[in-house]
PDB file of C-alpha atoms and ligand atoms in Angstrom:
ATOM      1  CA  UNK A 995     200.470  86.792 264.725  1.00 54.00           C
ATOM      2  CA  UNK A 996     198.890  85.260 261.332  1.00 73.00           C
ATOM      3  CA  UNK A 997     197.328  82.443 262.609  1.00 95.00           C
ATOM      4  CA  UNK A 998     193.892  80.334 260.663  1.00 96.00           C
ATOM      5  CA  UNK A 999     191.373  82.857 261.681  1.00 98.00           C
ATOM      6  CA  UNK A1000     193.816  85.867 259.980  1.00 98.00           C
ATOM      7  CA  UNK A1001     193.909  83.625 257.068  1.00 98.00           C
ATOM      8  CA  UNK A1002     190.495  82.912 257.034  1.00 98.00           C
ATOM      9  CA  UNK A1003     189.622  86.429 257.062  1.00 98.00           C
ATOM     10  CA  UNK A1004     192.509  87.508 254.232  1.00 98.00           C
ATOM     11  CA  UNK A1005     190.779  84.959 251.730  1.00 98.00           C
ATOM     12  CA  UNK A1006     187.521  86.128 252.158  1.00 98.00           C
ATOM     13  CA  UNK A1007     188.740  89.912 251.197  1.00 98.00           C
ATOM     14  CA  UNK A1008     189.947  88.635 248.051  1.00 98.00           C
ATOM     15  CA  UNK A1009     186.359  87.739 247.078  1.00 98.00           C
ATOM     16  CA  UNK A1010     184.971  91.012 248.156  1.00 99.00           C
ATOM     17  CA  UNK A1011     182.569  92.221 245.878  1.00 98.00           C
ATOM     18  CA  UNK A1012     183.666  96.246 246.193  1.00 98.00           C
ATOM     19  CA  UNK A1013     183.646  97.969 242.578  1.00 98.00           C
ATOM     20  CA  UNK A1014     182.361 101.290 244.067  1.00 98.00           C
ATOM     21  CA  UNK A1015     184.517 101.700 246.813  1.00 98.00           C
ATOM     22  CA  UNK A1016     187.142  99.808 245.913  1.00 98.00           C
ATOM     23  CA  UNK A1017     187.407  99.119 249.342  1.00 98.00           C
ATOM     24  CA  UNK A1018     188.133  95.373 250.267  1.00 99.00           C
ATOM     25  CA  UNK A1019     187.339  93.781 253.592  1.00 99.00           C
ATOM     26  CA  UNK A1020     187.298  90.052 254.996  1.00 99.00           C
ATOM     27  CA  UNK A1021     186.031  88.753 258.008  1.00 99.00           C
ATOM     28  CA  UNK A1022     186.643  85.528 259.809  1.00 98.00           C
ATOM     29  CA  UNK A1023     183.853  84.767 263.188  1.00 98.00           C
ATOM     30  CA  UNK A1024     185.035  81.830 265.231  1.00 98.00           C
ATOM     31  CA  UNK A1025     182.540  80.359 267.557  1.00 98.00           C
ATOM     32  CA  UNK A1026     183.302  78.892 270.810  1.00 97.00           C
ATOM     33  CA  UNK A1027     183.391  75.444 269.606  1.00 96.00           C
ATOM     34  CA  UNK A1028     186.057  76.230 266.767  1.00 97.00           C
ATOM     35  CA  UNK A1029     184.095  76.544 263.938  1.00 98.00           C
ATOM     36  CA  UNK A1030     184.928  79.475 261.084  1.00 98.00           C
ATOM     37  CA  UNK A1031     182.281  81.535 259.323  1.00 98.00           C
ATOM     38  CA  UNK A1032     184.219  83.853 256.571  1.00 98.00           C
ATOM     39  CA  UNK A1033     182.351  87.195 254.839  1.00 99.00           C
ATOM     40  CA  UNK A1034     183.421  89.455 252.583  1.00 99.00           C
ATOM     41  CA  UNK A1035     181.605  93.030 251.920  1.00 98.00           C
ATOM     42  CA  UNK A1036     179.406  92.696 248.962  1.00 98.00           C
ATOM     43  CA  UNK A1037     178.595  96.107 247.612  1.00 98.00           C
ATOM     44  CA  UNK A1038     175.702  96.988 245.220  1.00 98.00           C
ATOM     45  CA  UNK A1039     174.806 100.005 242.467  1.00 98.00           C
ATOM     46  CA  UNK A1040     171.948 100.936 245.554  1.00 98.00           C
ATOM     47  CA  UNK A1041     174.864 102.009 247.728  1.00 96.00           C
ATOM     48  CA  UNK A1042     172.732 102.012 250.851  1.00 97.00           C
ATOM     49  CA  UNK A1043     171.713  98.151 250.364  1.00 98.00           C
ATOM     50  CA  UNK A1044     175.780  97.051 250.615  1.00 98.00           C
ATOM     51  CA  UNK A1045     176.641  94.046 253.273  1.00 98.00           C
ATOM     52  CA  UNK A1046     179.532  94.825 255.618  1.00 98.00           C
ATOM     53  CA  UNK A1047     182.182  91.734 256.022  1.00 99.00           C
ATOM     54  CA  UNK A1048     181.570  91.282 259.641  1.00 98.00           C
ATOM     55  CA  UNK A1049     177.775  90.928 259.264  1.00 98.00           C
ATOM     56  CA  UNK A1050     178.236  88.627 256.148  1.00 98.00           C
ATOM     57  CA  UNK A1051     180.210  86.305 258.182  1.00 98.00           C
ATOM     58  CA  UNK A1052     177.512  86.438 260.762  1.00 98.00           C
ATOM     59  CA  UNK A1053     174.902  85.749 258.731  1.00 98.00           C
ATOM     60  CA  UNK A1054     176.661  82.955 257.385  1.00 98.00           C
ATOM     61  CA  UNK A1055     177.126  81.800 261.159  1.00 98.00           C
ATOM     62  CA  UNK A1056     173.523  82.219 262.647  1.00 98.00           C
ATOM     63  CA  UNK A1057     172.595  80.178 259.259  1.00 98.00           C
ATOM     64  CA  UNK A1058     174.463  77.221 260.460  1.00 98.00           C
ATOM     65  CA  UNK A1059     173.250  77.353 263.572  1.00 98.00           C
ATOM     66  CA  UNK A1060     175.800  78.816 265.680  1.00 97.00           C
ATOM     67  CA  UNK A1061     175.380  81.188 268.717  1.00 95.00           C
ATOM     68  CA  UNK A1062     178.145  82.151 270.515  1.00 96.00           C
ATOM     69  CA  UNK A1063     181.718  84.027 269.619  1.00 98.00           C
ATOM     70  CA  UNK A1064     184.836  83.942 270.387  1.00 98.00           C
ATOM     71  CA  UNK A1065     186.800  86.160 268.236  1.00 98.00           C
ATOM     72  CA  UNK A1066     186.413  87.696 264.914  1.00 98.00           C
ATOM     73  CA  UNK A1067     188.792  89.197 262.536  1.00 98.00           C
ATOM     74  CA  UNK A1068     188.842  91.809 260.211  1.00 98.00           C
ATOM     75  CA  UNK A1069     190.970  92.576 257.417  1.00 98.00           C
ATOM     76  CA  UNK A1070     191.471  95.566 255.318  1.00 98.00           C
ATOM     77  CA  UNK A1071     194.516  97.512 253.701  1.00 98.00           C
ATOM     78  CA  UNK A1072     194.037 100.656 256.490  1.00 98.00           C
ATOM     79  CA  UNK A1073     196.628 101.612 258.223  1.00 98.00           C
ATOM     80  CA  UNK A1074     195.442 101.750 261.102  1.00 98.00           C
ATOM     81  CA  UNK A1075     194.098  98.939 260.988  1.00 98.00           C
ATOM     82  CA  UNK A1076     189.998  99.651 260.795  1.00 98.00           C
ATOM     83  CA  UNK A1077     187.526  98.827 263.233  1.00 98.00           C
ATOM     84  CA  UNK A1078     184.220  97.510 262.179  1.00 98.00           C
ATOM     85  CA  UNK A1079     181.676  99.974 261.704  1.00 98.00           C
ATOM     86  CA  UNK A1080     179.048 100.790 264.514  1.00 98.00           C
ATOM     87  CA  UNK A1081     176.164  98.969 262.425  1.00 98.00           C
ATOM     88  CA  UNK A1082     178.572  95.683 262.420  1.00 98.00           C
ATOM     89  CA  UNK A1083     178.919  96.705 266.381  1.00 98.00           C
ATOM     90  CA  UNK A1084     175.757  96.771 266.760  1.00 98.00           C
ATOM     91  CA  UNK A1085     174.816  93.715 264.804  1.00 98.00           C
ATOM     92  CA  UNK A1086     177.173  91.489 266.719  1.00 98.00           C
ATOM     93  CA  UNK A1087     176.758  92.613 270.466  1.00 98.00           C
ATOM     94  CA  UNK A1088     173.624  91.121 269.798  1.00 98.00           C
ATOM     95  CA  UNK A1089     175.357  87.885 270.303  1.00 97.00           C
ATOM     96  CA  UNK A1090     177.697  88.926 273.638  1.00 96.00           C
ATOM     97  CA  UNK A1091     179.979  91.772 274.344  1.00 97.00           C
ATOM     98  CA  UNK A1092     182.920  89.890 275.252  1.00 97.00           C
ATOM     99  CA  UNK A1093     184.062  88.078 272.200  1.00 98.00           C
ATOM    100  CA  UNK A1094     187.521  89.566 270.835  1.00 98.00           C
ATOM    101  CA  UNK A1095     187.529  91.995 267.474  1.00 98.00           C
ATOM    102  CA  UNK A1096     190.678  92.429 266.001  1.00 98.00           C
ATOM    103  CA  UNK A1097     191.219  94.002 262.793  1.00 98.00           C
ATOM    104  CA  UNK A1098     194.550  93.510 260.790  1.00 98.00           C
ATOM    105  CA  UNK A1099     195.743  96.168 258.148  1.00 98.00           C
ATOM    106  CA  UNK A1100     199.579  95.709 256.146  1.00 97.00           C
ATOM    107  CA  UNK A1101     201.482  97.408 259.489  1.00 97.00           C
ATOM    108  CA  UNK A1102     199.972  95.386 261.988  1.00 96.00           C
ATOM    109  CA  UNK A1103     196.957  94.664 264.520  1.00 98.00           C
ATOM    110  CA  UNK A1104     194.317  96.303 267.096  1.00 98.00           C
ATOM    111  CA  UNK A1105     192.787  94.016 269.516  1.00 98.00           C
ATOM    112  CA  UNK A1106     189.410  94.892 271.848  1.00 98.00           C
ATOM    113  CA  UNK A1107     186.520  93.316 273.641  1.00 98.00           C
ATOM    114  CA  UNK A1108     183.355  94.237 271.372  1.00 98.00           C
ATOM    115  CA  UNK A1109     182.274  95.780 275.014  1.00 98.00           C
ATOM    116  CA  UNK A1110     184.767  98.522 274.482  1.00 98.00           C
ATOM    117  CA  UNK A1111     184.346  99.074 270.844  1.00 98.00           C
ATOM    118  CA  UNK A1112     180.421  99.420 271.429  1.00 98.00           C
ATOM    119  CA  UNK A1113     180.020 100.714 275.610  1.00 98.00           C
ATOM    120  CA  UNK A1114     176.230 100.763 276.906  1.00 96.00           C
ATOM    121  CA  UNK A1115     174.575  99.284 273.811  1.00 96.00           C
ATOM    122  CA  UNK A1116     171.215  98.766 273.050  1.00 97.00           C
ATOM    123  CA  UNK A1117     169.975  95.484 273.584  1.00 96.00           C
ATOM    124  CA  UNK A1118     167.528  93.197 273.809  1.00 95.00           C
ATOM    125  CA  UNK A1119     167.128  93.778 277.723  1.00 94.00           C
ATOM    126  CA  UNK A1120     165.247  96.953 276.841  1.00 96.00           C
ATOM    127  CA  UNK A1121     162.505  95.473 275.054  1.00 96.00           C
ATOM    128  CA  UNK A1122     161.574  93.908 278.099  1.00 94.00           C
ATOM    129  CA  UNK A1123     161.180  96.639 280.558  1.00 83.00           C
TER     130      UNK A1123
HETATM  131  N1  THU B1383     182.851  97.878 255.228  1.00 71.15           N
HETATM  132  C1  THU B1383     182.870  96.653 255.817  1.00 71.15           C
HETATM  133  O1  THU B1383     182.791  95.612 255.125  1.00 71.15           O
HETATM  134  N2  THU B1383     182.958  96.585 257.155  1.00 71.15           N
HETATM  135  C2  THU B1383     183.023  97.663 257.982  1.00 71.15           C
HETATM  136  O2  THU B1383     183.023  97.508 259.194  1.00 71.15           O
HETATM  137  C3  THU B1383     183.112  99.008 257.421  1.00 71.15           C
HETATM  138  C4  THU B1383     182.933  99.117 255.969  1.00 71.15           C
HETATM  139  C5  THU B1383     182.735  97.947 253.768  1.00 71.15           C
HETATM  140  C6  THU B1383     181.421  98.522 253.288  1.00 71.15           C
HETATM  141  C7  THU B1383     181.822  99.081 251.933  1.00 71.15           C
HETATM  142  O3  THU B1383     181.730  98.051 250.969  1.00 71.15           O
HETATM  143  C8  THU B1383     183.286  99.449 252.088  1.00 71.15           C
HETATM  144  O4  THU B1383     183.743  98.779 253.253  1.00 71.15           O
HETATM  145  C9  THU B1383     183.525 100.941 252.238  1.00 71.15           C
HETATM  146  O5  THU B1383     182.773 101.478 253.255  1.00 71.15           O
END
């Protein structure tokens, strides 16, 4: 179903900055009080210093204050549809395991908790003990 958050996402992956992979990705984060943070991957000529989408958009998000997540979206041209990488996993279990991550490619959708995409992560909880 293309709904805002879809859109969102598709928008920002036409600003992706990608002329070494050629490889175009958007991503939408809605918090749970409804607002949108968009990122796009933004590659550089140090290969190793390129921003994922997801992470872009939660950068953006943590900038403007917000905490929690509800959903994000990911967009690319794969087929199947791709998953987020395990750094981008990684980066937002931080902020909960529960919120929804679906990624959209041209044929369709994949929906999961971030829980299932990332089981038994590392996490802040360890630090403590
Ligand atoms: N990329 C993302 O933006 N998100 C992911 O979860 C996986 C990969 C980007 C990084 C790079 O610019 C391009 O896709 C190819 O790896």
């Amino acid at each position: 179903m293309e709904d805002d958050l879809i859109r969102t996402a598709r928008a920002a992956r036409a600003n992706a900055y990608a002329p070494y992979s050629g490889y175009t990705v958007g991503a939408a984060l809605e918090t749970v009080d409804g607002r949108v943070f968009a990122g796009a991957n933004v590659e550089n000529a140090s290969l190793g210093l390129t921003n994922c989408a997801e992470r872009v958009a939660l950068g953006a998000a943590i900038t403007a204050g917000a905490r929690g997540f509800k959903r994000i979206v990911v967009v690319t041209h794969s087929s199947p549809p791709a998953a987020p990488c395990g750094a981008c996993r990684q980066a937002l279990a931080e902020f909960g395991h529960d919120m929804v991550v679906e990624a959209v490619g041209p044929d369709g959708s994949c929906c999961w908790r971030l829980g299932q995409l990332l089981p038994d992560a590392f996490g802040g909880e360890y630090l403590e003990s």
